[in-house]
Tab-separated table of N, CA and C in Angstrom:
chain	number	residue	atom	x	y	z
C	1	UNK	N	-7.502	-2.307	22.670
C	1	UNK	CA	-8.089	-1.036	22.795
C	1	UNK	C	-9.609	-1.254	22.876
C	2	UNK	N	-10.256	-0.058	23.116
C	2	UNK	CA	-11.731	-0.134	23.321
C	2	UNK	C	-12.440	0.630	22.320
C	3	UNK	N	-13.804	0.549	22.454
C	3	UNK	CA	-14.684	1.360	21.463
C	3	UNK	C	-14.502	2.732	21.766
C	4	UNK	N	-14.321	3.156	23.095
C	4	UNK	CA	-14.262	4.542	23.427
C	4	UNK	C	-12.858	5.000	22.929
C	5	UNK	N	-11.845	4.276	23.008
C	5	UNK	CA	-10.506	4.745	22.266
C	5	UNK	C	-10.671	4.985	20.831
C	6	UNK	N	-11.327	4.012	20.145
C	6	UNK	CA	-11.481	4.188	18.795
C	6	UNK	C	-12.308	5.427	18.443
C	7	UNK	N	-13.346	5.643	19.120
C	7	UNK	CA	-14.256	6.999	18.913
C	7	UNK	C	-13.450	8.241	19.184
C	8	UNK	N	-12.693	8.154	20.227
C	8	UNK	CA	-11.749	9.302	20.616
C	8	UNK	C	-10.773	9.620	19.434
C	9	UNK	N	-10.272	8.507	19.011
C	9	UNK	CA	-9.200	8.780	17.933
C	9	UNK	C	-9.769	9.212	16.542
C	10	UNK	N	-10.891	8.705	16.253
C	10	UNK	CA	-11.601	9.088	14.956
C	10	UNK	C	-12.444	10.259	15.076
C	11	UNK	N	-12.677	10.674	16.185
C	11	UNK	CA	-13.663	11.811	16.143
C	11	UNK	C	-13.309	13.153	15.492
C	12	UNK	N	-14.013	13.593	14.555
C	12	UNK	CA	-13.734	14.872	13.858
C	12	UNK	C	-12.750	14.660	12.649
C	13	UNK	N	-12.106	13.507	12.469
C	13	UNK	CA	-10.985	13.437	11.442
C	13	UNK	C	-11.681	13.076	10.043
C	14	UNK	N	-12.900	12.645	9.987
C	14	UNK	CA	-13.547	12.212	8.723
C	14	UNK	C	-13.113	10.851	8.198
C	15	UNK	N	-12.553	10.067	9.065
C	15	UNK	CA	-12.156	8.650	8.617
C	15	UNK	C	-13.406	7.811	8.342
C	16	UNK	N	-13.218	7.015	7.356
C	16	UNK	CA	-14.220	5.868	7.118
C	16	UNK	C	-13.768	4.801	8.012
C	17	UNK	N	-14.748	4.061	8.743
C	17	UNK	CA	-14.336	3.022	9.603
C	17	UNK	C	-15.372	2.129	9.789
C	18	UNK	N	-15.109	0.860	10.180
C	18	UNK	CA	-16.100	-0.223	10.539
C	18	UNK	C	-16.458	0.005	12.002
C	19	UNK	N	-17.779	-0.101	12.250
C	19	UNK	CA	-18.030	-0.026	13.764
C	19	UNK	C	-17.305	-1.043	14.591
C	20	UNK	N	-17.024	-0.502	15.846
C	20	UNK	CA	-16.234	-1.387	16.608
C	20	UNK	C	-16.710	-2.658	16.866
C	21	UNK	N	-18.009	-2.910	17.105
C	21	UNK	CA	-18.559	-4.134	17.486
C	21	UNK	C	-18.953	-4.965	16.240
C	22	UNK	N	-18.722	-4.512	15.019
C	22	UNK	CA	-19.014	-5.271	13.780
C	22	UNK	C	-18.080	-6.345	13.537
C	23	UNK	N	-18.558	-7.657	13.291
C	23	UNK	CA	-17.549	-8.718	12.997
C	23	UNK	C	-16.610	-8.488	11.860
C	24	UNK	N	-17.105	-7.500	10.916
C	24	UNK	CA	-16.125	-7.355	9.826
C	24	UNK	C	-14.915	-6.606	10.274
C	25	UNK	N	-14.861	-5.907	11.361
C	25	UNK	CA	-13.721	-5.298	11.907
C	25	UNK	C	-12.604	-6.373	12.266
C	26	UNK	N	-13.110	-7.480	12.945
C	26	UNK	CA	-12.158	-8.449	13.243
C	26	UNK	C	-11.601	-9.206	11.869
C	27	UNK	N	-12.421	-9.348	10.973
C	27	UNK	CA	-12.087	-10.067	9.732
C	27	UNK	C	-10.884	-9.063	9.018
C	28	UNK	N	-11.296	-7.772	8.984
C	28	UNK	CA	-10.301	-6.867	8.387
C	28	UNK	C	-8.957	-6.861	9.128
C	29	UNK	N	-9.046	-6.785	10.490
C	29	UNK	CA	-7.829	-6.907	11.286
C	29	UNK	C	-7.105	-8.107	11.013
C	30	UNK	N	-7.684	-9.262	10.974
C	30	UNK	CA	-6.886	-10.491	10.778
C	30	UNK	C	-6.406	-10.506	9.253
C	31	UNK	N	-7.155	-10.222	8.378
C	31	UNK	CA	-6.830	-10.498	7.009
C	31	UNK	C	-5.682	-9.514	6.491
C	32	UNK	N	-5.788	-8.326	7.029
C	32	UNK	CA	-4.603	-7.258	6.696
C	32	UNK	C	-3.577	-7.062	7.664
C	33	UNK	N	-3.722	-7.800	8.779
C	33	UNK	CA	-2.933	-7.462	10.006
C	33	UNK	C	-2.738	-6.116	10.416
C	34	UNK	N	-3.916	-5.443	10.488
C	34	UNK	CA	-3.856	-4.040	10.800
C	34	UNK	C	-3.327	-3.817	12.310
C	35	UNK	N	-2.287	-3.037	12.447
C	35	UNK	CA	-1.699	-2.725	13.589
C	35	UNK	C	-1.542	-1.245	14.054
C	36	UNK	N	-2.023	-0.463	13.153
C	36	UNK	CA	-1.940	1.040	13.440
C	36	UNK	C	-3.065	1.754	12.667
C	37	UNK	N	-3.440	2.749	13.267
C	37	UNK	CA	-4.535	3.551	12.657
C	37	UNK	C	-3.937	5.026	12.370
C	38	UNK	N	-4.366	5.537	11.181
C	38	UNK	CA	-5.112	4.808	10.171
C	38	UNK	C	-4.244	3.927	9.379
C	39	UNK	N	-4.833	2.930	8.821
C	39	UNK	CA	-4.200	1.998	8.003
C	39	UNK	C	-4.639	2.092	6.447
C	40	UNK	N	-3.883	2.103	5.520
C	40	UNK	CA	-4.217	2.329	4.177
C	40	UNK	C	-3.661	1.053	3.428
C	41	UNK	N	-4.649	0.167	3.216
C	41	UNK	CA	-4.325	-1.232	2.298
C	41	UNK	C	-4.709	-0.862	0.962
C	42	UNK	N	-3.648	-1.172	0.030
C	42	UNK	CA	-3.804	-0.994	-1.403
C	42	UNK	C	-3.988	-2.312	-2.019
C	43	UNK	N	-5.114	-2.369	-2.817
C	43	UNK	CA	-5.370	-3.722	-3.562
C	43	UNK	C	-5.635	-3.453	-4.866
C	44	UNK	N	-5.262	-4.502	-5.723
C	44	UNK	CA	-5.502	-4.475	-7.200
C	44	UNK	C	-7.036	-4.636	-7.413
C	45	UNK	N	-7.412	-3.549	-8.079
C	45	UNK	CA	-9.048	-3.496	-8.378
C	45	UNK	C	-9.392	-4.555	-9.336
C	46	UNK	N	-8.643	-5.116	-10.095
C	46	UNK	CA	-9.105	-6.197	-10.947
C	46	UNK	C	-9.124	-7.634	-10.245
C	47	UNK	N	-7.949	-7.796	-9.460
C	47	UNK	CA	-7.876	-9.108	-8.842
C	47	UNK	C	-8.190	-9.303	-7.445
C	48	UNK	N	-8.115	-8.003	-6.804
C	48	UNK	CA	-8.407	-8.078	-5.290
C	48	UNK	C	-7.115	-8.331	-4.625
C	49	UNK	N	-6.038	-8.685	-5.157
C	49	UNK	CA	-4.805	-9.071	-4.617
C	49	UNK	C	-4.233	-7.854	-3.815
C	50	UNK	N	-3.829	-8.001	-2.619
C	50	UNK	CA	-3.190	-6.952	-1.885
C	50	UNK	C	-1.827	-6.655	-2.333
C	51	UNK	N	-1.837	-5.324	-2.589
C	51	UNK	CA	-0.379	-4.868	-3.033
C	51	UNK	C	0.559	-4.521	-2.028
C	52	UNK	N	-0.169	-3.900	-0.930
C	52	UNK	CA	0.726	-3.530	0.306
C	52	UNK	C	-0.199	-3.191	1.334
C	53	UNK	N	0.080	-3.437	2.671
C	53	UNK	CA	-0.570	-2.995	3.749
C	53	UNK	C	0.256	-1.856	4.319
C	54	UNK	N	1.196	-1.380	3.562
C	54	UNK	CA	2.083	-0.178	4.020
C	54	UNK	C	1.643	1.033	3.257
C	55	UNK	N	0.414	1.187	2.800
C	55	UNK	CA	0.014	2.275	1.991
C	55	UNK	C	0.079	3.665	2.749
C	56	UNK	N	-0.103	3.712	3.836
C	56	UNK	CA	-0.042	4.951	4.598
C	56	UNK	C	1.414	5.499	4.623
C	57	UNK	N	2.351	4.531	4.911
C	57	UNK	CA	3.787	4.914	4.895
C	57	UNK	C	4.321	5.314	3.440
C	58	UNK	N	3.784	4.525	2.494
C	58	UNK	CA	4.213	4.756	1.111
C	58	UNK	C	3.849	6.276	0.642
C	59	UNK	N	2.534	6.661	0.977
C	59	UNK	CA	2.166	8.024	0.733
C	59	UNK	C	2.944	8.962	1.434
C	60	UNK	N	3.394	8.714	2.659
C	60	UNK	CA	4.260	9.797	3.482
C	60	UNK	C	5.631	9.802	2.953
C	61	UNK	N	6.156	8.699	2.633
C	61	UNK	CA	7.631	8.806	2.096
C	61	UNK	C	7.905	8.799	0.674
C	62	UNK	N	6.973	8.412	-0.103
C	62	UNK	CA	7.156	8.325	-1.537
C	62	UNK	C	5.823	8.895	-2.236
C	63	UNK	N	5.413	10.044	-1.871
C	63	UNK	CA	4.118	10.636	-2.399
C	63	UNK	C	4.159	10.774	-3.951
C	64	UNK	N	5.263	10.906	-4.554
C	64	UNK	CA	5.282	11.156	-5.999
C	64	UNK	C	5.290	9.983	-6.715
C	65	UNK	N	5.774	8.757	-6.161
C	65	UNK	CA	5.992	7.611	-6.690
C	65	UNK	C	5.115	6.386	-6.526
C	66	UNK	N	4.528	6.574	-5.205
C	66	UNK	CA	3.693	5.346	-4.790
C	66	UNK	C	2.517	4.954	-5.789
C	67	UNK	N	1.792	5.964	-6.268
C	67	UNK	CA	0.706	5.549	-7.096
C	67	UNK	C	1.210	5.048	-8.330
C	68	UNK	N	2.206	5.479	-9.014
C	68	UNK	CA	2.762	4.917	-10.169
C	68	UNK	C	3.216	3.391	-9.857
C	69	UNK	N	3.950	3.173	-8.753
C	69	UNK	CA	4.362	1.787	-8.313
C	69	UNK	C	3.145	0.937	-8.268
C	70	UNK	N	1.969	1.411	-7.580
C	70	UNK	CA	0.865	0.594	-7.288
C	70	UNK	C	0.178	0.284	-8.662
C	71	UNK	N	0.250	1.152	-9.641
C	71	UNK	CA	-0.419	0.723	-10.891
C	71	UNK	C	0.487	-0.301	-11.644
C	72	UNK	N	1.729	-0.381	-11.314
C	72	UNK	CA	2.619	-1.417	-11.932
C	72	UNK	C	2.599	-2.640	-11.005
C	73	UNK	N	1.669	-2.660	-10.043
C	73	UNK	CA	1.588	-4.000	-9.126
C	73	UNK	C	2.658	-4.025	-8.066
C	74	UNK	N	3.298	-2.902	-7.754
C	74	UNK	CA	4.373	-2.855	-6.685
C	74	UNK	C	3.814	-2.332	-5.450
C	75	UNK	N	4.492	-2.473	-4.418
C	75	UNK	CA	4.146	-1.883	-3.120
C	75	UNK	C	4.147	-0.525	-2.829
C	76	UNK	N	5.007	0.307	-3.548
C	76	UNK	CA	5.134	1.764	-3.464
C	76	UNK	C	6.128	2.152	-2.446
C	77	UNK	N	6.503	1.255	-1.506
C	77	UNK	CA	7.547	1.600	-0.445
C	77	UNK	C	7.808	0.285	0.246
C	78	UNK	N	9.074	0.155	0.691
C	78	UNK	CA	9.468	-1.037	1.462
C	78	UNK	C	10.234	-0.562	2.660
C	79	UNK	N	9.763	-1.013	3.807
C	79	UNK	CA	10.646	-0.627	5.108
C	79	UNK	C	12.108	-0.947	4.803
C	80	UNK	N	13.023	-0.037	5.168
C	80	UNK	CA	14.368	-0.161	4.904
C	80	UNK	C	14.880	-1.565	5.360
C	81	UNK	N	14.465	-2.080	6.563
C	81	UNK	CA	15.076	-3.284	7.044
C	81	UNK	C	14.759	-4.542	6.043
C	82	UNK	N	13.753	-4.486	5.167
C	82	UNK	CA	13.506	-5.475	4.327
C	82	UNK	C	14.424	-5.691	3.195
C	83	UNK	N	15.246	-4.703	2.882
C	83	UNK	CA	16.357	-4.883	1.989
C	83	UNK	C	17.440	-5.807	2.358
C	84	UNK	N	17.518	-6.073	3.800
C	84	UNK	CA	18.408	-7.176	4.262
C	84	UNK	C	18.000	-8.486	4.275
C	85	UNK	N	16.762	-8.767	3.805
C	85	UNK	CA	16.298	-10.041	3.788
C	85	UNK	C	16.747	-10.905	2.598
C	86	UNK	N	17.179	-12.106	2.885
C	86	UNK	CA	17.616	-13.050	1.675
C	86	UNK	C	16.859	-14.315	1.726
C	87	UNK	N	16.831	-14.945	0.444
C	87	UNK	CA	16.168	-16.178	0.485
C	87	UNK	C	17.130	-17.318	1.058
C	88	UNK	N	16.401	-18.270	1.820
C	88	UNK	CA	17.275	-19.317	2.514
C	88	UNK	C	17.180	-20.609	1.632
């Protein structure tokens, strides 16, 4: 995508964002595997550990329970397909 696309998407929505040409933008993209906008990454305030990169979805499908789960160190929501994963 382009800077113009980013500005068009964010315009008037009040989102906090990193400027398109700022090197921090790529660092965040790579560190948290950002693939959609807006993205809500939830991290433990004490350790900095990422609890989930699915924060946006957690707020949408589990608005009453996600904050409680985050405080317990859980992700707040898991995509349904992940329940099918098993250890090898």
